[in-house]
Short mmCIF file of C-alpha atoms in Angstrom, two decimals:
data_model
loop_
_atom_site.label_atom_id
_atom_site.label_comp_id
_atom_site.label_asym_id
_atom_site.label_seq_id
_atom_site.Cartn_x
_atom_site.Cartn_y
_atom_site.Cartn_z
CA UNK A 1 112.27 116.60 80.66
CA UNK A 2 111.78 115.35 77.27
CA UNK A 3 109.09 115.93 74.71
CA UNK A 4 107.91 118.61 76.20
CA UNK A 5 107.07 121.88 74.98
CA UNK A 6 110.07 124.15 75.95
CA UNK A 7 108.83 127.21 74.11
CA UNK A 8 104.95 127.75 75.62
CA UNK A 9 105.68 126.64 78.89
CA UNK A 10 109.55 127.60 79.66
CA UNK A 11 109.23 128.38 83.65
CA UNK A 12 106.95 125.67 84.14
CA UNK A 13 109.46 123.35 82.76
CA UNK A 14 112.70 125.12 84.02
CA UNK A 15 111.19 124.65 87.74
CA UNK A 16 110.65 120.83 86.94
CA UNK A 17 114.45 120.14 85.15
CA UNK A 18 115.30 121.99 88.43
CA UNK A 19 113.47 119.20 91.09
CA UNK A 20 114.57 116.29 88.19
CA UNK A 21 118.00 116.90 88.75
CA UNK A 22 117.99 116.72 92.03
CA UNK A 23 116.37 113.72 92.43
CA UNK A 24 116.08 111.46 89.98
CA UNK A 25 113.16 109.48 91.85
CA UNK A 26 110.86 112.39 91.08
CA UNK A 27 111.76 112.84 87.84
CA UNK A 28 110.02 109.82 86.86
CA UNK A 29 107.34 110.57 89.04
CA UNK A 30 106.75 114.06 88.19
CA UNK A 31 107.12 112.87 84.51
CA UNK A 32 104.74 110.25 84.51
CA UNK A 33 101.91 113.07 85.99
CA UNK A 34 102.34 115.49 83.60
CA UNK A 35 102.45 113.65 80.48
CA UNK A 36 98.84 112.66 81.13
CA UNK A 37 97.43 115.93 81.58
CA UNK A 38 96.28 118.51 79.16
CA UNK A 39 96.36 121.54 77.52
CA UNK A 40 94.42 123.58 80.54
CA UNK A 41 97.02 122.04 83.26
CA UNK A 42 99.77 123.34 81.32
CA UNK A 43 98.93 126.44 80.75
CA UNK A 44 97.91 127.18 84.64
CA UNK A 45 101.47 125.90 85.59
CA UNK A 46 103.04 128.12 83.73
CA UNK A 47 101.14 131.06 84.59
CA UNK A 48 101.84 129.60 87.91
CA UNK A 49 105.08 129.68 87.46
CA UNK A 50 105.67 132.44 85.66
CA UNK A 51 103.88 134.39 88.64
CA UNK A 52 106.69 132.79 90.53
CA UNK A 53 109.27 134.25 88.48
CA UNK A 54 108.47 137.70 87.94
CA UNK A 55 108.23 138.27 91.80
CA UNK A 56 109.71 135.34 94.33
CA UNK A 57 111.75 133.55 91.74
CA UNK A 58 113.34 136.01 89.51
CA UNK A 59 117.39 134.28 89.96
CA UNK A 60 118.13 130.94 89.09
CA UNK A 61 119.41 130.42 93.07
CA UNK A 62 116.05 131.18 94.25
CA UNK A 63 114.80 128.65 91.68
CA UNK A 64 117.36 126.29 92.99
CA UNK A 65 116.17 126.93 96.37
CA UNK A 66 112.38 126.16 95.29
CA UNK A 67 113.61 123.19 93.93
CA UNK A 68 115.41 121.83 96.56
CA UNK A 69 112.65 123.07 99.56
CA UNK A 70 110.02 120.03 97.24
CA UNK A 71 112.91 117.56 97.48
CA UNK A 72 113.72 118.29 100.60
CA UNK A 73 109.76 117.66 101.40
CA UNK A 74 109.75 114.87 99.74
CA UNK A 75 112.91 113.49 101.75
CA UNK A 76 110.51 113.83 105.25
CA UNK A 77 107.87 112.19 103.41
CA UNK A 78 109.34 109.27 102.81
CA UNK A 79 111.14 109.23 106.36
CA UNK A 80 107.61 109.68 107.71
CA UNK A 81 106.69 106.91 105.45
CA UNK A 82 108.94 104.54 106.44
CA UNK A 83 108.23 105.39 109.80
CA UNK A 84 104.83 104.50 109.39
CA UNK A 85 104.67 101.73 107.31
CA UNK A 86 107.13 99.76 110.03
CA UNK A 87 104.36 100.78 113.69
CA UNK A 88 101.37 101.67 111.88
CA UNK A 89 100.83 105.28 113.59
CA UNK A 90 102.30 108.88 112.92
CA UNK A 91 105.02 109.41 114.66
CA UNK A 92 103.79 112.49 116.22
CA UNK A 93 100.51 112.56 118.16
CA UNK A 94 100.35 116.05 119.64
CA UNK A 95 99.57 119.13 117.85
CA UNK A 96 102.11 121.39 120.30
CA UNK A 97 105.10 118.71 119.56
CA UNK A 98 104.48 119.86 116.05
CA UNK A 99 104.21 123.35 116.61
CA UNK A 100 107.55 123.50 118.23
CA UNK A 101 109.37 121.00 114.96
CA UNK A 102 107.25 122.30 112.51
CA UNK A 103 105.23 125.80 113.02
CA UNK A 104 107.78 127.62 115.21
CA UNK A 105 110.59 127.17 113.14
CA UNK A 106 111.03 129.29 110.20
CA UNK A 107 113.49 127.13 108.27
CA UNK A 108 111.39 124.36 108.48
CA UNK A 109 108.17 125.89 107.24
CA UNK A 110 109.79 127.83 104.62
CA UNK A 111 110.41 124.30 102.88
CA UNK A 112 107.61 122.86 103.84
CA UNK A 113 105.42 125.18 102.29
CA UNK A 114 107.09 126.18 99.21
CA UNK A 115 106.91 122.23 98.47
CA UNK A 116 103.43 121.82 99.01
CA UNK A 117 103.10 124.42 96.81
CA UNK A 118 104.91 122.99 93.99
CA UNK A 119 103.13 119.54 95.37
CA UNK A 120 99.33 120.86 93.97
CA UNK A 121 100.96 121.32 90.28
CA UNK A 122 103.26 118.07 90.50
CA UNK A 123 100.61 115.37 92.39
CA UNK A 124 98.01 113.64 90.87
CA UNK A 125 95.86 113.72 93.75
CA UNK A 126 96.95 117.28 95.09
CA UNK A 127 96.34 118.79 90.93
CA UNK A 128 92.74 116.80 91.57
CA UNK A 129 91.91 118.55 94.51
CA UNK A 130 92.61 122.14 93.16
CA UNK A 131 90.57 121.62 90.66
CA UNK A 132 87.53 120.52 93.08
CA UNK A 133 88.56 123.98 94.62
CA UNK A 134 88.35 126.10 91.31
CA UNK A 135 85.12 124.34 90.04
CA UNK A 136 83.24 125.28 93.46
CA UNK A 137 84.90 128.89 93.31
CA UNK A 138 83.52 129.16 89.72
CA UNK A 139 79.92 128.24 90.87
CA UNK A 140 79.59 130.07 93.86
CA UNK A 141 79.05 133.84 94.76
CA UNK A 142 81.16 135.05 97.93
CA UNK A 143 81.04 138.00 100.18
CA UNK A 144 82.54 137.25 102.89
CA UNK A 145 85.46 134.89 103.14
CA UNK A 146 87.57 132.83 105.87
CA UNK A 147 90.45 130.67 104.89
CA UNK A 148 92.17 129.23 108.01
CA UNK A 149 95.74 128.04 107.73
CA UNK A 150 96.18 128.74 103.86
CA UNK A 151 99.80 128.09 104.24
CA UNK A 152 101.50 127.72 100.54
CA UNK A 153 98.73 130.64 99.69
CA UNK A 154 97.86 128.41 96.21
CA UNK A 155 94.10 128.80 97.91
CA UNK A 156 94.20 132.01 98.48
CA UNK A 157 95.56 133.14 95.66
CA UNK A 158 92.57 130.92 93.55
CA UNK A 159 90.00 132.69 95.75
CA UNK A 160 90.80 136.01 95.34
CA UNK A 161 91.63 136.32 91.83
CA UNK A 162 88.53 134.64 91.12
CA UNK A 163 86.10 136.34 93.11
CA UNK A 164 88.03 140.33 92.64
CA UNK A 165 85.50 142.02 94.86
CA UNK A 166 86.39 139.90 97.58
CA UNK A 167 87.90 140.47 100.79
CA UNK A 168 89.58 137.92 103.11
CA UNK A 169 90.62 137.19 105.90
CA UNK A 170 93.67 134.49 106.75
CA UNK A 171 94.40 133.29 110.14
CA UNK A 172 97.68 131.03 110.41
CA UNK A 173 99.88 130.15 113.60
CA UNK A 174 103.12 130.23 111.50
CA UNK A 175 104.46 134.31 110.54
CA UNK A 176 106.33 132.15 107.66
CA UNK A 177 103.67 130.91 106.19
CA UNK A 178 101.72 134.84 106.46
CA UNK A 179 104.72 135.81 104.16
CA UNK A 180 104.68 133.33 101.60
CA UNK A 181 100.76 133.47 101.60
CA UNK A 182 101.36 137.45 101.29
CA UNK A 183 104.26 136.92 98.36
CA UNK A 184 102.32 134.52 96.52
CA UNK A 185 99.61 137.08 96.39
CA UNK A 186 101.81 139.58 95.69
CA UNK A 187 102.86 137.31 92.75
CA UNK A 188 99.34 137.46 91.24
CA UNK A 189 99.50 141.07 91.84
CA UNK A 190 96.36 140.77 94.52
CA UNK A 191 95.64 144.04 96.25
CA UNK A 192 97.21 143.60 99.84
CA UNK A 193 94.06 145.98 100.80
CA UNK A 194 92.26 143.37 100.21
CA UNK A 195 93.58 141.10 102.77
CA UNK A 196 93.78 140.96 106.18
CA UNK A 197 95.87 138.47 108.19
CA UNK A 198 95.62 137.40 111.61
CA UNK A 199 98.58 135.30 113.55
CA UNK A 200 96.82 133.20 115.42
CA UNK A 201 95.30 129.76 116.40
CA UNK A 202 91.95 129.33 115.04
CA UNK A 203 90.84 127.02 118.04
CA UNK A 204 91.33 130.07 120.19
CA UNK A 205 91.21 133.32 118.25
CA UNK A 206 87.99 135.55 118.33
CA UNK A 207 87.41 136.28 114.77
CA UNK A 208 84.57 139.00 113.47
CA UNK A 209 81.39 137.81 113.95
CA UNK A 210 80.34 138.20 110.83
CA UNK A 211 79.37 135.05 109.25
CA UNK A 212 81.41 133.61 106.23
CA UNK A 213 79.66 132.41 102.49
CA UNK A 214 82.87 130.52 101.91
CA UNK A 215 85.48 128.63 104.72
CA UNK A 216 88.49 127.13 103.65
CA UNK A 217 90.54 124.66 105.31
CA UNK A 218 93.05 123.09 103.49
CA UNK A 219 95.15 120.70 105.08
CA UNK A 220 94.22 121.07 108.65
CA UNK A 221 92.37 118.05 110.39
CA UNK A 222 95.08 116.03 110.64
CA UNK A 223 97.31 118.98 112.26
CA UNK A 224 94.95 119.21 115.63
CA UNK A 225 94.45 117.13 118.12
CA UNK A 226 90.97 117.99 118.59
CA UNK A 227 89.55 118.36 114.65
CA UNK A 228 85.95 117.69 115.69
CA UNK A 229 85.88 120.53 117.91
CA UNK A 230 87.32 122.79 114.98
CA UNK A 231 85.25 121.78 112.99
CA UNK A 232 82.25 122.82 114.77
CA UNK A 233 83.99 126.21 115.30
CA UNK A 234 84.12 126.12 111.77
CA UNK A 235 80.49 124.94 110.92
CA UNK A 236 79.29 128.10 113.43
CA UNK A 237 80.91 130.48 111.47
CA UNK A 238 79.50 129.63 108.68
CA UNK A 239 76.32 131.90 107.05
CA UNK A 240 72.94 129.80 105.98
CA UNK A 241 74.01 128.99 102.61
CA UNK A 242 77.81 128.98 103.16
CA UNK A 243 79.90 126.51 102.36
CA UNK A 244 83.07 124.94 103.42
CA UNK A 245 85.96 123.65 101.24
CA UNK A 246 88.08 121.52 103.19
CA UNK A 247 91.22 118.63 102.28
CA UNK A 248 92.47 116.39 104.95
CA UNK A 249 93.70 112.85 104.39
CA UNK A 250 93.83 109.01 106.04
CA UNK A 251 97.00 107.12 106.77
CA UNK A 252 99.08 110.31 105.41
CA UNK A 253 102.00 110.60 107.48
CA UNK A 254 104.17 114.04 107.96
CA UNK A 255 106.24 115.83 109.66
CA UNK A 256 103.28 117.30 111.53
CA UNK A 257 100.53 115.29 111.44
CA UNK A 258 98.96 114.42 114.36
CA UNK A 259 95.46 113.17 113.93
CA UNK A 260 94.96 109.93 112.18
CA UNK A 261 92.10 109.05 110.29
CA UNK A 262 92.77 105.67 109.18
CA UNK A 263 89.56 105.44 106.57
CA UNK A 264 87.54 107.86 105.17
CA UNK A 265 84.37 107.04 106.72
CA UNK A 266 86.13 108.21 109.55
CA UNK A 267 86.42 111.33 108.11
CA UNK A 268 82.62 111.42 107.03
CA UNK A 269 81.93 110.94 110.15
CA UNK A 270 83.68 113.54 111.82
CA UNK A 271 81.95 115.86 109.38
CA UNK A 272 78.52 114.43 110.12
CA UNK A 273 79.48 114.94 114.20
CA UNK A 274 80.12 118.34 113.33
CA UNK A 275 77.01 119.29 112.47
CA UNK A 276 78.12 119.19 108.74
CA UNK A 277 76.87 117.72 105.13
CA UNK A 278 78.90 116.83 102.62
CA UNK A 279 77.61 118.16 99.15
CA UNK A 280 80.30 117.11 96.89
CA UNK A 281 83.61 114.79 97.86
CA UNK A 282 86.53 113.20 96.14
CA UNK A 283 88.59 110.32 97.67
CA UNK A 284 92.05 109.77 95.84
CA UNK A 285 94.43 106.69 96.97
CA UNK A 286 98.06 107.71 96.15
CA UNK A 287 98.50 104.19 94.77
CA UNK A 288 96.48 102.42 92.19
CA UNK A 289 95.45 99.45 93.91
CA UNK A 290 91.74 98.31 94.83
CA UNK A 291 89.65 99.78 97.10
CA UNK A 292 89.59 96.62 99.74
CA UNK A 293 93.13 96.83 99.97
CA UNK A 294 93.65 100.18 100.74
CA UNK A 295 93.28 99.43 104.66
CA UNK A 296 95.81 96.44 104.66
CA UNK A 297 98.85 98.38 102.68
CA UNK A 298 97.97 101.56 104.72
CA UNK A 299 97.37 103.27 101.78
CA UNK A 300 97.45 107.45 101.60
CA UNK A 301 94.00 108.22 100.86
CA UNK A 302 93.58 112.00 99.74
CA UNK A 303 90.03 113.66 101.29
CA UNK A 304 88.29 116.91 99.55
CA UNK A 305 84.72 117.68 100.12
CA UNK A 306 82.44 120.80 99.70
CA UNK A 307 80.36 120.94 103.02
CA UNK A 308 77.27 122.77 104.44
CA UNK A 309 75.72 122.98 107.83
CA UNK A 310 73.30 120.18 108.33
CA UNK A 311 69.46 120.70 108.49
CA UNK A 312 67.30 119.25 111.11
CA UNK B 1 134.48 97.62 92.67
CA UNK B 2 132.20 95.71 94.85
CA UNK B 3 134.08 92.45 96.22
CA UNK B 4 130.98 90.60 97.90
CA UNK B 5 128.61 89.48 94.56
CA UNK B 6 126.80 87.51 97.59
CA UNK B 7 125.40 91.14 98.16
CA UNK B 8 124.90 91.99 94.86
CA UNK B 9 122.80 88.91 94.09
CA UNK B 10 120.84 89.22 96.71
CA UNK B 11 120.16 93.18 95.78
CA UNK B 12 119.04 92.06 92.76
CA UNK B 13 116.77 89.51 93.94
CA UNK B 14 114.85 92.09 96.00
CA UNK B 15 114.67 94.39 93.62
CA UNK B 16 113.08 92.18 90.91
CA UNK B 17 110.15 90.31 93.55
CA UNK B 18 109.74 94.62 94.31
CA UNK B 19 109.11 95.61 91.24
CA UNK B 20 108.01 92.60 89.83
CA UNK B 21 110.15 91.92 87.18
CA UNK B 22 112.31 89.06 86.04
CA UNK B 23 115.73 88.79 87.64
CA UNK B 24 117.50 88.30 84.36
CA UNK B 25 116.39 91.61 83.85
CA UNK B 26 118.14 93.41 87.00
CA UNK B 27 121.52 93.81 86.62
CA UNK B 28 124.12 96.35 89.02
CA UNK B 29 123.32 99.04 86.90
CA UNK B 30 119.80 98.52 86.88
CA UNK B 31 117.77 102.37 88.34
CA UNK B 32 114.65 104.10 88.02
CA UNK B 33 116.22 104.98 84.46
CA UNK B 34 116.10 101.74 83.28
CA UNK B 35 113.10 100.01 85.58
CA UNK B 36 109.74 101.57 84.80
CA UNK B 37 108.37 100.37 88.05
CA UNK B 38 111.22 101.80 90.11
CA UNK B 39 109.10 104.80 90.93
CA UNK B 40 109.43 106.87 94.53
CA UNK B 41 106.45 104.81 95.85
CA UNK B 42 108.00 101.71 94.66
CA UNK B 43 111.38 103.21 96.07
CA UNK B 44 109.62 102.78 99.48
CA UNK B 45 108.64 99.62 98.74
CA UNK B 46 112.06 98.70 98.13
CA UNK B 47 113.92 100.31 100.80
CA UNK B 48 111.50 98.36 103.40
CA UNK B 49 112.14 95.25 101.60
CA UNK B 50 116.20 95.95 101.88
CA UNK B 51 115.73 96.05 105.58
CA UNK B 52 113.79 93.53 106.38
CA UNK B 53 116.25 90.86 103.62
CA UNK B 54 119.47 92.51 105.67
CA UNK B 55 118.57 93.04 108.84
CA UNK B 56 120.11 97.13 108.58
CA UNK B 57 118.24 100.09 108.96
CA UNK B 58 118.86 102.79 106.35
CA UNK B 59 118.91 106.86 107.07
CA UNK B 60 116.60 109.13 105.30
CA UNK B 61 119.82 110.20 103.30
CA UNK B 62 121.21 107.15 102.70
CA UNK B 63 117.45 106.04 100.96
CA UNK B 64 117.71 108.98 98.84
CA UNK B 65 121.38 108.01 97.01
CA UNK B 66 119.90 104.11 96.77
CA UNK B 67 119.25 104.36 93.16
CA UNK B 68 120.65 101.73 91.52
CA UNK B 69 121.68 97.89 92.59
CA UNK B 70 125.22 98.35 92.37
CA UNK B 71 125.00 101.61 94.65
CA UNK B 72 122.62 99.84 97.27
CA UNK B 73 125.03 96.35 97.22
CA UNK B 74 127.94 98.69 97.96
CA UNK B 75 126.21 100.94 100.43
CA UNK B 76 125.23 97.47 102.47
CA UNK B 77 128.43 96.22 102.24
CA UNK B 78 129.78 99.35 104.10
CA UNK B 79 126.97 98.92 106.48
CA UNK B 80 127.59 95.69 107.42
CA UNK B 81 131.30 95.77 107.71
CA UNK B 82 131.04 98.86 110.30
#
């Protein structure tokens, strides 16, 4: 990576030459991103990544292996892509099909997550929606707190370090994705007391029933068959002036994604069916074309929103 | 060294109407390093394009080692000679 600043943000930089030299595709791609962004992006990378390194990514094999687990995601992106762009529809449209490829295999997840990871400090659209995350976390107050699936525990991590007294509770169907939720905590040196985790399926788990002030849901919609429905589960969870932080996406094809929205008034209205409101939302193509031709070049459309339970 | 140039022409034709450039431009060494629109979106783009202007179907991995026109005409010519 040229022109960058080797000496302020070394593991930030070592991570990226890492993924560049693997594939040279998202080198430019990865180049192009970070050039544009500022002095505040930077220097949450590299604490980021310098988290990383002082706990999961100490040797230069287990960078390698960070490395390669994005390109390898990347790789079944673009398969998926391809897939997609040629029939129109995801190849998968069940969520248990997924749960035996994807969830239930350790190898697979392992990747998976440790890319999408990387993915929120390396994508345009996945940087954006952090930062709709960490705005809302720095306006809110929080005593109770739900995040369901957090998966690459980037979420988690934000929560909790931002909100100290907090306590939390995780549910995820994938024990791989427990452990790198609990090592990236571990990495920002977040009191495991403070945490407890709950293997499980959210459509089907009986949680406390304490209500939560915050619900996060990164990620998810598009996993389920059934995302109204989990929604609403969601939405009754929630306290009278909680709130809900949730990503999902339209025409987003992956290795596990089930559910296709194919606009985002879809999505809105799957909120509004819930019994939902959305406060605050950001829609982010992954291309830079116009907005009427999103539909006709099945365009990845990126979905955050802050929601509350709807009023009369 | 690649013996069909029909291949290698026709590479290069894709690749400039997918990235939009002018054909004098695209030569067998021409790559994401030297095409600024040759991005991975583009790369998808392109791949698409390959199949649908040869009639092949390319792997995952194959996609992945398609970066630049000489490497694609050659990888084709394999493909169509098996």
């Amino acid at each position: 990576m040229s022109n960058f600043d080797r000496e302020k943000y070394p593991a930030f930089i070592r991570i990226i030459d890492l993924i560049s030299a693997q594939n040279p595709l998202q080198r430019k791609r990865i180049e192009t991103f970070v050039t544009q962004q500022d002095a505040t992006y930077w220097k949450y990378a590299e604490q980021v990544s310098r988290a990383l390194e002082r706990s999961v990514l100490v040797s230069e094999s287990a960078r390698i292996e960070a490395a390669s687990a994005y390109n390898r995601m990347c790789m079944d992106f673009l398969r998926e892509q391809i897939h997609f762009r040629k029939t129109g529809v995801y190849r998968l449209d069940d969520a248990q099909i997924a749960q035996a490829q994807v969830y239930d295999r350790p190898d697979v997840m392992r990747y998976y997550m440790i890319g999408l990871l990387w993915s929120y400090l390396l994508w345009r659209n996945h940087y954006a929606m952090l930062r709709l995350l960490q705005a809302h976390l720095d306006n809110i107050s929080v005593e109770h707190y739900l995040e369901i699936a957090p998966g690459h525990g980037l979420f988690a991590s934000e929560t909790l370090r931002r909100h100290p007294h907090l306590n939390a509770i995780l549910i995820d169907l994938s024990e791989t994705s427990i452990q790198i939720t609990r090592d990236i905590l571990a990495a920002f040196q977040i009191d495991p007391a403070r945490t407890r985790f709950v293997h499980g399926d959210f459509g089907t788990t009986e949680l406390p029933s304490d209500k939560f002030d915050l619900i996060v849901m990164g990620e998810i919609l598009e996993h389920i068959n059934q995302p109204l429905e989990f929604m609403r589960k969601a939405r009754q969870l929630l306290s009278s002036q909680g709130t809900i932080f949730m990503t999902t996406c339209a025409n987003c094809p992956a290795i596990d994604h089930v559910y296709h929205f194919h606009t985002v008034n879809e999505i809105r209205a799957a909120i509004r069916e819930a019994g939902l409101t959305i406060v605050r939302e950001i829609s982010l193509p992954a291309e830079d074309i116009p907005e009427a031709r999103w539909q006709v070049e099945l365009v990845t459309i990126n979905y955050a929103a802050i929601l509350t339970e709807r009023n009369g | 060294m690649l013996s069909n140039t029909v291949i290698l022409e026709q590479v290069r034709t894709v690749v400039a109407n997918v990235m939009r450039v002018p054909l004098v431009g695209v030569t067998a060494a021409s790559s994401p390093d030297t095409i600024k629109q040759w991005d991975s979106l583009q790369h998808l783009n392109l791949v698409l394009a390959l199949e649908e202007s040869f009639g092949l179907q390319f792997s995952p991995e194959e996609t992945v080692q398609m970066l630049n026109v000489e490497t694609i005409a050659l990888l084709i010519e394999e493909k169509q000679m098996a």
